[in-house]
């Protein structure tokens, strides 16, 4: 019941591509998130795979015990390399969201074009607190809240903004 109420509250405040004024996020929403391609039943994994393809990411960082995302990435985009630093996309599952702050504190983990994708940002109160803290982090410029997951960008040329997008 609690999750349903959170989702309804999200729907009321969320928008689609028509509420986005940032060219970077507009392109991401229309060409990536809203593309018809479906890689997985999981909305978060689908966003991960679409994002890898859209951004042409070559280096992905997964935390330990992330076998399903790794298997899907290897199957669909076999040229992707799995790295421990300097990643184009970092994926954290619901169980690993607490490691986000640690990742941001290490300069070798992120660069201007890195995307951090967090699965299950509304799964628990703890995850919501971490998500809110990330939105306020000084290195973070843009966040995209998709309810099922959240994308964090570190683009220095971008104004600090937070978007809620229905997927």
Tab-separated table of N, CA and C in Angstrom:
chain	number	residue	atom	x	y	z
A	1	UNK	N	0.824	-1.193	0.000
A	1	UNK	CA	0.000	0.000	0.000
A	1	UNK	C	0.876	1.267	0.000
A	2	UNK	N	1.927	1.245	0.827
A	2	UNK	CA	2.851	2.378	0.912
A	2	UNK	C	3.497	2.648	-0.447
A	3	UNK	N	3.903	1.584	-1.130
A	3	UNK	CA	4.556	1.719	-2.438
A	3	UNK	C	3.583	2.315	-3.459
A	4	UNK	N	2.330	1.903	-3.405
A	4	UNK	CA	1.322	2.431	-4.318
A	4	UNK	C	1.124	3.928	-4.091
A	5	UNK	N	1.077	4.353	-2.853
A	5	UNK	CA	0.928	5.773	-2.542
A	5	UNK	C	2.133	6.570	-3.034
A	6	UNK	N	3.330	6.021	-2.870
A	6	UNK	CA	4.542	6.684	-3.369
A	6	UNK	C	4.472	6.826	-4.890
A	7	UNK	N	4.005	5.765	-5.555
A	7	UNK	CA	3.916	5.788	-7.011
A	7	UNK	C	2.901	6.828	-7.478
A	8	UNK	N	1.739	6.888	-6.828
A	8	UNK	CA	0.720	7.873	-7.203
A	8	UNK	C	1.229	9.299	-6.991
A	9	UNK	N	1.945	9.522	-5.896
A	9	UNK	CA	2.534	10.834	-5.633
A	9	UNK	C	3.557	11.180	-6.721
A	10	UNK	N	4.342	10.184	-7.133
A	10	UNK	CA	5.313	10.377	-8.205
A	10	UNK	C	4.604	10.755	-9.505
A	11	UNK	N	3.542	10.021	-9.858
A	11	UNK	CA	2.825	10.278	-11.106
A	11	UNK	C	2.269	11.698	-11.173
A	12	UNK	N	1.802	12.197	-10.051
A	12	UNK	CA	1.231	13.544	-10.013
A	12	UNK	C	2.283	14.602	-10.340
A	13	UNK	N	3.503	14.390	-9.854
A	13	UNK	CA	4.543	15.404	-10.048
A	13	UNK	C	5.444	15.137	-11.262
A	14	UNK	N	5.357	13.953	-11.856
A	14	UNK	CA	6.235	13.589	-12.978
A	14	UNK	C	5.695	14.141	-14.291
A	15	UNK	N	6.583	14.176	-15.278
A	15	UNK	CA	6.227	14.686	-16.594
A	15	UNK	C	6.755	13.720	-17.663
A	16	UNK	N	6.516	14.063	-18.904
A	16	UNK	CA	7.127	13.327	-20.014
A	16	UNK	C	8.076	14.293	-20.722
A	17	UNK	N	8.423	14.030	-21.970
A	17	UNK	CA	9.393	14.866	-22.657
A	17	UNK	C	8.917	16.309	-22.829
A	18	UNK	N	7.629	16.560	-22.773
A	18	UNK	CA	7.107	17.908	-22.993
A	18	UNK	C	7.405	18.855	-21.837
A	19	UNK	N	7.744	18.326	-20.678
A	19	UNK	CA	8.076	19.170	-19.541
A	19	UNK	C	9.566	19.375	-19.357
A	20	UNK	N	10.354	18.944	-20.331
A	20	UNK	CA	11.813	19.009	-20.227
A	20	UNK	C	12.347	20.133	-21.109
A	21	UNK	N	13.136	21.039	-20.516
A	21	UNK	CA	13.681	22.157	-21.273
A	21	UNK	C	15.182	22.036	-21.519
A	22	UNK	N	15.797	21.030	-20.948
A	22	UNK	CA	17.226	20.794	-21.155
A	22	UNK	C	17.405	19.961	-22.429
A	23	UNK	N	18.177	20.455	-23.415
A	23	UNK	CA	18.383	19.676	-24.645
A	23	UNK	C	19.001	18.301	-24.372
A	24	UNK	N	19.946	18.231	-23.423
A	24	UNK	CA	20.584	16.961	-23.091
A	24	UNK	C	19.560	15.956	-22.566
A	25	UNK	N	18.750	16.361	-21.614
A	25	UNK	CA	17.762	15.448	-21.024
A	25	UNK	C	16.626	15.179	-22.006
A	26	UNK	N	16.228	16.162	-22.792
A	26	UNK	CA	15.193	15.945	-23.800
A	26	UNK	C	15.624	14.842	-24.768
A	27	UNK	N	16.861	14.921	-25.245
A	27	UNK	CA	17.377	13.877	-26.133
A	27	UNK	C	17.429	12.528	-25.450
A	28	UNK	N	17.876	12.530	-24.197
A	28	UNK	CA	17.950	11.276	-23.433
A	28	UNK	C	16.561	10.657	-23.274
A	29	UNK	N	15.574	11.476	-22.964
A	29	UNK	CA	14.211	10.970	-22.759
A	29	UNK	C	13.611	10.474	-24.069
A	30	UNK	N	13.682	11.293	-25.121
A	30	UNK	CA	12.993	10.940	-26.368
A	30	UNK	C	13.699	9.855	-27.172
A	31	UNK	N	15.022	9.896	-27.218
A	31	UNK	CA	15.757	8.944	-28.057
A	31	UNK	C	16.193	7.690	-27.314
A	32	UNK	N	16.229	7.765	-26.001
A	32	UNK	CA	16.689	6.614	-25.221
A	32	UNK	C	15.535	6.005	-24.419
A	33	UNK	N	15.068	6.741	-23.422
A	33	UNK	CA	14.056	6.181	-22.525
A	33	UNK	C	12.763	5.817	-23.242
A	34	UNK	N	12.349	6.627	-24.207
A	34	UNK	CA	11.095	6.370	-24.910
A	34	UNK	C	11.273	5.583	-26.205
A	35	UNK	N	12.477	5.075	-26.470
A	35	UNK	CA	12.656	4.241	-27.662
A	35	UNK	C	11.874	2.943	-27.483
A	36	UNK	N	11.415	2.399	-28.579
A	36	UNK	CA	10.557	1.200	-28.540
A	36	UNK	C	11.313	-0.073	-28.169
A	37	UNK	N	12.621	-0.042	-28.285
A	37	UNK	CA	13.437	-1.227	-28.002
A	37	UNK	C	13.244	-1.673	-26.559
A	38	UNK	N	13.003	-2.969	-26.371
A	38	UNK	CA	12.814	-3.513	-25.032
A	38	UNK	C	13.789	-4.669	-24.853
A	39	UNK	N	14.704	-4.521	-23.891
A	39	UNK	CA	15.729	-5.523	-23.663
A	39	UNK	C	15.407	-6.456	-22.506
A	40	UNK	N	14.629	-5.964	-21.544
A	40	UNK	CA	14.379	-6.724	-20.328
A	40	UNK	C	12.993	-6.391	-19.791
A	41	UNK	N	12.428	-7.291	-19.017
A	41	UNK	CA	11.149	-7.019	-18.356
A	41	UNK	C	11.316	-6.023	-17.216
A	42	UNK	N	12.474	-6.024	-16.619
A	42	UNK	CA	12.775	-5.093	-15.540
A	42	UNK	C	12.960	-3.692	-16.115
A	43	UNK	N	12.181	-2.737	-15.624
A	43	UNK	CA	12.291	-1.364	-16.141
A	43	UNK	C	13.680	-0.793	-15.898
A	44	UNK	N	14.257	-1.082	-14.750
A	44	UNK	CA	15.588	-0.551	-14.434
A	44	UNK	C	16.658	-1.140	-15.349
A	45	UNK	N	16.611	-2.444	-15.569
A	45	UNK	CA	17.592	-3.063	-16.465
A	45	UNK	C	17.390	-2.588	-17.899
A	46	UNK	N	16.145	-2.365	-18.278
A	46	UNK	CA	15.856	-1.845	-19.604
A	46	UNK	C	16.468	-0.450	-19.773
A	47	UNK	N	16.336	0.392	-18.736
A	47	UNK	CA	16.943	1.726	-18.774
A	47	UNK	C	18.462	1.607	-18.865
A	48	UNK	N	19.040	0.683	-18.097
A	48	UNK	CA	20.491	0.474	-18.135
A	48	UNK	C	20.945	0.117	-19.549
A	49	UNK	N	20.319	-0.861	-20.151
A	49	UNK	CA	20.727	-1.324	-21.480
A	49	UNK	C	20.489	-0.262	-22.547
A	50	UNK	N	19.349	0.407	-22.493
A	50	UNK	CA	19.081	1.486	-23.448
A	50	UNK	C	20.114	2.600	-23.307
A	51	UNK	N	20.489	2.918	-22.074
A	51	UNK	CA	21.458	3.989	-21.826
A	51	UNK	C	22.832	3.629	-22.363
A	52	UNK	N	23.243	2.381	-22.181
A	52	UNK	CA	24.539	1.938	-22.713
A	52	UNK	C	24.562	2.120	-24.222
A	53	UNK	N	23.492	1.711	-24.890
A	53	UNK	CA	23.404	1.840	-26.343
A	53	UNK	C	23.340	3.309	-26.743
A	54	UNK	N	22.486	4.092	-26.096
A	54	UNK	CA	22.296	5.495	-26.462
A	54	UNK	C	23.584	6.313	-26.327
A	55	UNK	N	24.279	6.150	-25.219
A	55	UNK	CA	25.498	6.918	-24.986
A	55	UNK	C	26.738	6.291	-25.638
A	56	UNK	N	26.585	5.090	-26.192
A	56	UNK	CA	27.732	4.405	-26.788
A	56	UNK	C	28.780	4.060	-25.736
A	57	UNK	N	28.316	3.708	-24.568
A	57	UNK	CA	29.219	3.441	-23.442
A	57	UNK	C	30.068	2.207	-23.701
A	58	UNK	N	31.340	2.334	-23.378
A	58	UNK	CA	32.277	1.228	-23.573
A	58	UNK	C	32.689	0.579	-22.268
A	59	UNK	N	32.593	1.346	-21.165
A	59	UNK	CA	33.050	0.851	-19.860
A	59	UNK	C	31.915	0.962	-18.848
A	60	UNK	N	31.561	-0.176	-18.267
A	60	UNK	CA	30.472	-0.236	-17.287
A	60	UNK	C	31.006	-0.796	-15.985
A	61	UNK	N	30.590	-0.176	-14.888
A	61	UNK	CA	30.969	-0.673	-13.563
A	61	UNK	C	29.736	-1.270	-12.891
A	62	UNK	N	29.874	-2.517	-12.493
A	62	UNK	CA	28.839	-3.203	-11.719
A	62	UNK	C	29.453	-3.598	-10.383
A	63	UNK	N	28.687	-3.577	-9.343
A	63	UNK	CA	29.164	-4.035	-8.047
A	63	UNK	C	29.109	-5.569	-8.024
A	64	UNK	N	29.710	-6.158	-7.014
A	64	UNK	CA	29.700	-7.612	-6.889
A	64	UNK	C	28.262	-8.131	-6.815
A	65	UNK	N	28.066	-9.337	-7.215
A	65	UNK	CA	26.763	-10.011	-7.204
A	65	UNK	C	25.737	-9.379	-8.159
A	66	UNK	N	26.181	-8.799	-9.215
A	66	UNK	CA	25.281	-8.217	-10.225
A	66	UNK	C	25.282	-9.118	-11.459
A	67	UNK	N	24.910	-10.364	-11.281
A	67	UNK	CA	25.014	-11.343	-12.369
A	67	UNK	C	24.002	-11.118	-13.487
A	68	UNK	N	22.759	-10.794	-13.156
A	68	UNK	CA	21.750	-10.616	-14.206
A	68	UNK	C	22.089	-9.449	-15.131
A	69	UNK	N	22.426	-8.256	-14.602
A	69	UNK	CA	22.811	-7.178	-15.524
A	69	UNK	C	24.034	-7.537	-16.362
A	70	UNK	N	25.013	-8.182	-15.760
A	70	UNK	CA	26.228	-8.553	-16.480
A	70	UNK	C	25.910	-9.535	-17.618
A	71	UNK	N	25.074	-10.520	-17.333
A	71	UNK	CA	24.684	-11.497	-18.344
A	71	UNK	C	23.951	-10.818	-19.510
A	72	UNK	N	23.012	-9.919	-19.193
A	72	UNK	CA	22.261	-9.223	-20.243
A	72	UNK	C	23.166	-8.318	-21.079
A	73	UNK	N	24.047	-7.603	-20.421
A	73	UNK	CA	24.968	-6.724	-21.156
A	73	UNK	C	25.857	-7.549	-22.081
A	74	UNK	N	26.413	-8.647	-21.571
A	74	UNK	CA	27.264	-9.519	-22.398
A	74	UNK	C	26.512	-10.075	-23.595
A	75	UNK	N	25.248	-10.391	-23.403
A	75	UNK	CA	24.439	-10.974	-24.471
A	75	UNK	C	24.078	-9.930	-25.537
A	76	UNK	N	23.676	-8.729	-25.092
A	76	UNK	CA	23.153	-7.715	-26.015
A	76	UNK	C	24.238	-6.795	-26.569
A	77	UNK	N	25.206	-6.450	-25.732
A	77	UNK	CA	26.265	-5.523	-26.129
A	77	UNK	C	27.609	-6.140	-25.725
A	78	UNK	N	28.060	-7.171	-26.430
A	78	UNK	CA	29.241	-7.921	-25.991
A	78	UNK	C	30.547	-7.122	-25.981
A	79	UNK	N	30.609	-5.998	-26.696
A	79	UNK	CA	31.847	-5.216	-26.738
A	79	UNK	C	32.079	-4.368	-25.482
A	80	UNK	N	31.101	-4.297	-24.586
A	80	UNK	CA	31.244	-3.521	-23.354
A	80	UNK	C	32.253	-4.190	-22.427
A	81	UNK	N	33.119	-3.367	-21.840
A	81	UNK	CA	34.102	-3.860	-20.868
A	81	UNK	C	33.600	-3.532	-19.464
A	82	UNK	N	33.820	-4.446	-18.546
A	82	UNK	CA	33.464	-4.226	-17.146
A	82	UNK	C	34.712	-3.736	-16.421
A	83	UNK	N	34.587	-2.578	-15.778
A	83	UNK	CA	35.739	-1.925	-15.163
A	83	UNK	C	35.466	-1.639	-13.679
A	84	UNK	N	36.533	-1.303	-12.978
A	84	UNK	CA	36.424	-0.943	-11.566
A	84	UNK	C	36.603	0.552	-11.333
A	85	UNK	N	37.113	1.273	-12.328
A	85	UNK	CA	37.274	2.731	-12.244
A	85	UNK	C	37.016	3.344	-13.610
A	86	UNK	N	36.851	4.666	-13.637
A	86	UNK	CA	36.698	5.421	-14.875
A	86	UNK	C	35.605	4.841	-15.783
A	87	UNK	N	34.430	4.619	-15.229
A	87	UNK	CA	33.322	4.016	-15.972
A	87	UNK	C	32.497	5.075	-16.692
A	88	UNK	N	31.896	4.665	-17.799
A	88	UNK	CA	30.934	5.525	-18.491
A	88	UNK	C	29.572	5.429	-17.806
A	89	UNK	N	29.227	4.221	-17.375
A	89	UNK	CA	27.977	3.999	-16.640
A	89	UNK	C	28.281	3.125	-15.430
A	90	UNK	N	27.760	3.546	-14.298
A	90	UNK	CA	27.866	2.771	-13.059
A	90	UNK	C	26.452	2.359	-12.669
A	91	UNK	N	26.257	1.071	-12.447
A	91	UNK	CA	24.939	0.559	-12.066
A	91	UNK	C	24.994	0.024	-10.643
A	92	UNK	N	24.058	0.492	-9.825
A	92	UNK	CA	23.936	-0.012	-8.454
A	92	UNK	C	22.535	-0.568	-8.248
A	93	UNK	N	22.460	-1.819	-7.834
A	93	UNK	CA	21.168	-2.434	-7.548
A	93	UNK	C	20.618	-1.914	-6.225
A	94	UNK	N	19.402	-2.318	-5.900
A	94	UNK	CA	18.750	-1.899	-4.644
A	94	UNK	C	19.622	-2.182	-3.432
A	95	UNK	N	20.300	-3.311	-3.461
A	95	UNK	CA	21.116	-3.723	-2.324
A	95	UNK	C	22.415	-2.929	-2.221
A	96	UNK	N	22.838	-2.322	-3.305
A	96	UNK	CA	24.136	-1.630	-3.330
A	96	UNK	C	24.043	-0.110	-3.369
A	97	UNK	N	22.842	0.445	-3.279
A	97	UNK	CA	22.681	1.903	-3.351
A	97	UNK	C	23.516	2.612	-2.284
A	98	UNK	N	23.671	1.992	-1.148
A	98	UNK	CA	24.424	2.627	-0.054
A	98	UNK	C	25.890	2.886	-0.435
A	99	UNK	N	26.369	2.256	-1.495
A	99	UNK	CA	27.755	2.451	-1.929
A	99	UNK	C	27.922	3.685	-2.822
A	100	UNK	N	26.838	4.378	-3.130
A	100	UNK	CA	26.884	5.522	-4.039
A	100	UNK	C	27.769	6.649	-3.515
A	101	UNK	N	27.612	7.010	-2.271
A	101	UNK	CA	28.420	8.095	-1.695
A	101	UNK	C	29.909	7.763	-1.752
A	102	UNK	N	30.254	6.512	-1.467
A	102	UNK	CA	31.653	6.083	-1.511
A	102	UNK	C	32.200	6.206	-2.927
A	103	UNK	N	31.392	5.825	-3.914
A	103	UNK	CA	31.817	5.935	-5.317
A	103	UNK	C	32.114	7.378	-5.692
A	104	UNK	N	31.293	8.303	-5.219
A	104	UNK	CA	31.473	9.711	-5.571
A	104	UNK	C	32.706	10.326	-4.909
A	105	UNK	N	33.105	9.773	-3.783
A	105	UNK	CA	34.256	10.332	-3.080
A	105	UNK	C	35.578	9.961	-3.749
A	106	UNK	N	35.573	8.939	-4.587
A	106	UNK	CA	36.780	8.512	-5.290
A	106	UNK	C	36.804	9.138	-6.685
A	107	UNK	N	37.748	10.019	-6.932
A	107	UNK	CA	37.837	10.758	-8.199
A	107	UNK	C	38.014	9.856	-9.426
A	108	UNK	N	38.527	8.638	-9.251
A	108	UNK	CA	38.760	7.770	-10.414
A	108	UNK	C	37.496	7.052	-10.866
A	109	UNK	N	36.411	7.165	-10.114
A	109	UNK	CA	35.182	6.466	-10.486
A	109	UNK	C	34.326	7.228	-11.478
A	110	UNK	N	34.364	8.549	-11.431
A	110	UNK	CA	33.461	9.329	-12.285
A	110	UNK	C	34.232	10.365	-13.102
A	111	UNK	N	33.648	10.723	-14.241
A	111	UNK	CA	34.154	11.813	-15.069
A	111	UNK	C	32.951	12.601	-15.566
A	112	UNK	N	33.163	13.594	-16.350
A	112	UNK	CA	32.103	14.499	-16.794
A	112	UNK	C	30.948	13.774	-17.489
A	113	UNK	N	31.228	12.700	-18.192
A	113	UNK	CA	30.178	11.992	-18.939
A	113	UNK	C	29.720	10.703	-18.283
A	114	UNK	N	30.067	10.498	-17.035
A	114	UNK	CA	29.630	9.297	-16.327
A	114	UNK	C	28.153	9.420	-15.963
A	115	UNK	N	27.455	8.309	-16.054
A	115	UNK	CA	26.075	8.217	-15.587
A	115	UNK	C	26.045	7.178	-14.478
A	116	UNK	N	25.439	7.533	-13.373
A	116	UNK	CA	25.231	6.604	-12.264
A	116	UNK	C	23.765	6.226	-12.283
A	117	UNK	N	23.461	4.938	-12.389
A	117	UNK	CA	22.073	4.472	-12.413
A	117	UNK	C	21.807	3.666	-11.155
A	118	UNK	N	20.817	4.109	-10.402
A	118	UNK	CA	20.458	3.466	-9.138
A	118	UNK	C	19.114	2.775	-9.279
A	119	UNK	N	19.069	1.513	-8.991
A	119	UNK	CA	17.836	0.745	-9.043
A	119	UNK	C	17.143	0.814	-7.686
A	120	UNK	N	15.829	0.935	-7.685
A	120	UNK	CA	15.060	0.845	-6.446
A	120	UNK	C	15.192	2.042	-5.528
A	121	UNK	N	15.121	3.252	-6.083
A	121	UNK	CA	15.326	4.440	-5.254
A	121	UNK	C	14.177	4.675	-4.270
A	122	UNK	N	13.040	4.044	-4.485
A	122	UNK	CA	11.908	4.175	-3.552
A	122	UNK	C	11.597	2.866	-2.826
A	123	UNK	N	12.494	1.884	-2.916
A	123	UNK	CA	12.270	0.569	-2.309
A	123	UNK	C	12.245	0.608	-0.781
A	124	UNK	N	12.999	1.520	-0.208
A	124	UNK	CA	13.052	1.609	1.260
A	124	UNK	C	13.310	3.059	1.654
A	125	UNK	N	13.050	3.363	2.897
A	125	UNK	CA	13.302	4.711	3.405
A	125	UNK	C	14.790	5.046	3.280
A	126	UNK	N	15.641	4.059	3.556
A	126	UNK	CA	17.094	4.249	3.457
A	126	UNK	C	17.490	4.636	2.027
A	127	UNK	N	16.933	3.945	1.025
A	127	UNK	CA	17.238	4.253	-0.372
A	127	UNK	C	16.755	5.655	-0.754
A	128	UNK	N	15.600	6.054	-0.236
A	128	UNK	CA	15.078	7.393	-0.516
A	128	UNK	C	15.990	8.465	0.075
A	129	UNK	N	16.502	8.226	1.259
A	129	UNK	CA	17.407	9.177	1.912
A	129	UNK	C	18.693	9.304	1.098
A	130	UNK	N	19.218	8.173	0.634
A	130	UNK	CA	20.430	8.192	-0.194
A	130	UNK	C	20.165	8.941	-1.496
A	131	UNK	N	19.019	8.688	-2.123
A	131	UNK	CA	18.651	9.370	-3.363
A	131	UNK	C	18.579	10.881	-3.143
A	132	UNK	N	17.936	11.305	-2.071
A	132	UNK	CA	17.842	12.740	-1.769
A	132	UNK	C	19.215	13.351	-1.521
A	133	UNK	N	20.086	12.625	-0.832
A	133	UNK	CA	21.441	13.126	-0.569
A	133	UNK	C	22.232	13.264	-1.871
A	134	UNK	N	22.058	12.314	-2.786
A	134	UNK	CA	22.764	12.381	-4.078
A	134	UNK	C	22.316	13.595	-4.889
A	135	UNK	N	21.032	13.904	-4.857
A	135	UNK	CA	20.524	15.060	-5.605
A	135	UNK	C	21.176	16.351	-5.115
A	136	UNK	N	21.551	16.399	-3.841
A	136	UNK	CA	22.153	17.606	-3.250
A	136	UNK	C	23.682	17.606	-3.316
A	137	UNK	N	24.270	16.491	-3.711
A	137	UNK	CA	25.733	16.364	-3.735
A	137	UNK	C	26.335	17.408	-4.685
A	138	UNK	N	27.429	18.062	-4.301
A	138	UNK	CA	28.013	19.114	-5.136
A	138	UNK	C	28.509	18.658	-6.514
A	139	UNK	N	28.907	17.405	-6.659
A	139	UNK	CA	29.388	16.912	-7.962
A	139	UNK	C	28.236	16.617	-8.922
A	140	UNK	N	27.048	16.403	-8.384
A	140	UNK	CA	25.893	16.014	-9.192
A	140	UNK	C	25.262	17.260	-9.809
A	141	UNK	N	25.044	17.219	-11.126
A	141	UNK	CA	24.397	18.350	-11.788
A	141	UNK	C	22.972	18.027	-12.214
A	142	UNK	N	22.734	16.822	-12.702
A	142	UNK	CA	21.411	16.463	-13.201
A	142	UNK	C	21.009	15.106	-12.660
A	143	UNK	N	19.749	15.009	-12.218
A	143	UNK	CA	19.196	13.714	-11.833
A	143	UNK	C	17.888	13.506	-12.583
A	144	UNK	N	17.627	12.248	-12.910
A	144	UNK	CA	16.381	11.876	-13.576
A	144	UNK	C	15.739	10.782	-12.730
A	145	UNK	N	14.641	11.128	-12.096
A	145	UNK	CA	13.877	10.216	-11.245
A	145	UNK	C	12.832	9.539	-12.115
A	146	UNK	N	12.932	8.210	-12.264
A	146	UNK	CA	11.989	7.451	-13.078
A	146	UNK	C	11.160	6.504	-12.213
A	147	UNK	N	11.114	6.746	-10.933
A	147	UNK	CA	10.472	5.982	-9.891
A	147	UNK	C	11.121	4.616	-9.677
A	148	UNK	N	11.249	3.824	-10.691
A	148	UNK	CA	11.853	2.495	-10.561
A	148	UNK	C	13.360	2.589	-10.374
A	149	UNK	N	13.919	3.635	-10.959
A	149	UNK	CA	15.356	3.861	-10.880
A	149	UNK	C	15.628	5.359	-11.015
A	150	UNK	N	16.852	5.723	-10.735
A	150	UNK	CA	17.243	7.115	-10.860
A	150	UNK	C	18.582	7.221	-11.571
A	151	UNK	N	18.692	8.184	-12.478
A	151	UNK	CA	19.941	8.425	-13.199
A	151	UNK	C	20.568	9.708	-12.667
A	152	UNK	N	21.878	9.642	-12.461
A	152	UNK	CA	22.628	10.780	-11.939
A	152	UNK	C	23.721	11.117	-12.952
A	153	UNK	N	23.831	12.414	-13.286
A	153	UNK	CA	24.833	12.875	-14.239
A	153	UNK	C	25.735	13.913	-13.571
A	154	UNK	N	26.959	14.032	-14.051
A	154	UNK	CA	27.980	14.894	-13.453
A	154	UNK	C	28.507	15.920	-14.461
A	155	UNK	N	27.691	16.330	-15.382
A	155	UNK	CA	28.090	17.212	-16.489
A	155	UNK	C	28.332	18.634	-15.983
A	156	UNK	N	29.572	19.062	-16.038
A	156	UNK	CA	29.942	20.384	-15.531
A	156	UNK	C	29.284	21.514	-16.319
A	157	UNK	N	29.006	21.290	-17.597
A	157	UNK	CA	28.415	22.328	-18.437
A	157	UNK	C	26.897	22.448	-18.248
A	158	UNK	N	26.331	21.603	-17.450
A	158	UNK	CA	24.882	21.547	-17.248
A	158	UNK	C	24.490	22.269	-15.965
A	159	UNK	N	23.388	22.993	-16.011
A	159	UNK	CA	22.847	23.614	-14.802
A	159	UNK	C	22.270	22.527	-13.903
A	160	UNK	N	22.328	22.735	-12.601
A	160	UNK	CA	21.801	21.748	-11.655
A	160	UNK	C	20.286	21.695	-11.785
A	161	UNK	N	19.774	20.503	-12.110
A	161	UNK	CA	18.325	20.307	-12.279
A	161	UNK	C	17.949	18.888	-11.854
A	162	UNK	N	16.697	18.744	-11.455
A	162	UNK	CA	16.149	17.445	-11.105
A	162	UNK	C	14.880	17.238	-11.918
A	163	UNK	N	14.796	16.100	-12.602
A	163	UNK	CA	13.644	15.786	-13.428
A	163	UNK	C	12.949	14.537	-12.906
A	164	UNK	N	11.634	14.533	-12.993
A	164	UNK	CA	10.834	13.341	-12.707
A	164	UNK	C	10.161	12.970	-14.028
A	165	UNK	N	10.521	11.811	-14.551
A	165	UNK	CA	10.062	11.384	-15.874
A	165	UNK	C	9.319	10.057	-15.760
A	166	UNK	N	8.126	10.018	-16.355
A	166	UNK	CA	7.356	8.768	-16.418
A	166	UNK	C	7.925	7.869	-17.512
A	167	UNK	N	8.178	6.613	-17.169
A	167	UNK	CA	8.616	5.663	-18.198
A	167	UNK	C	7.654	4.511	-18.265
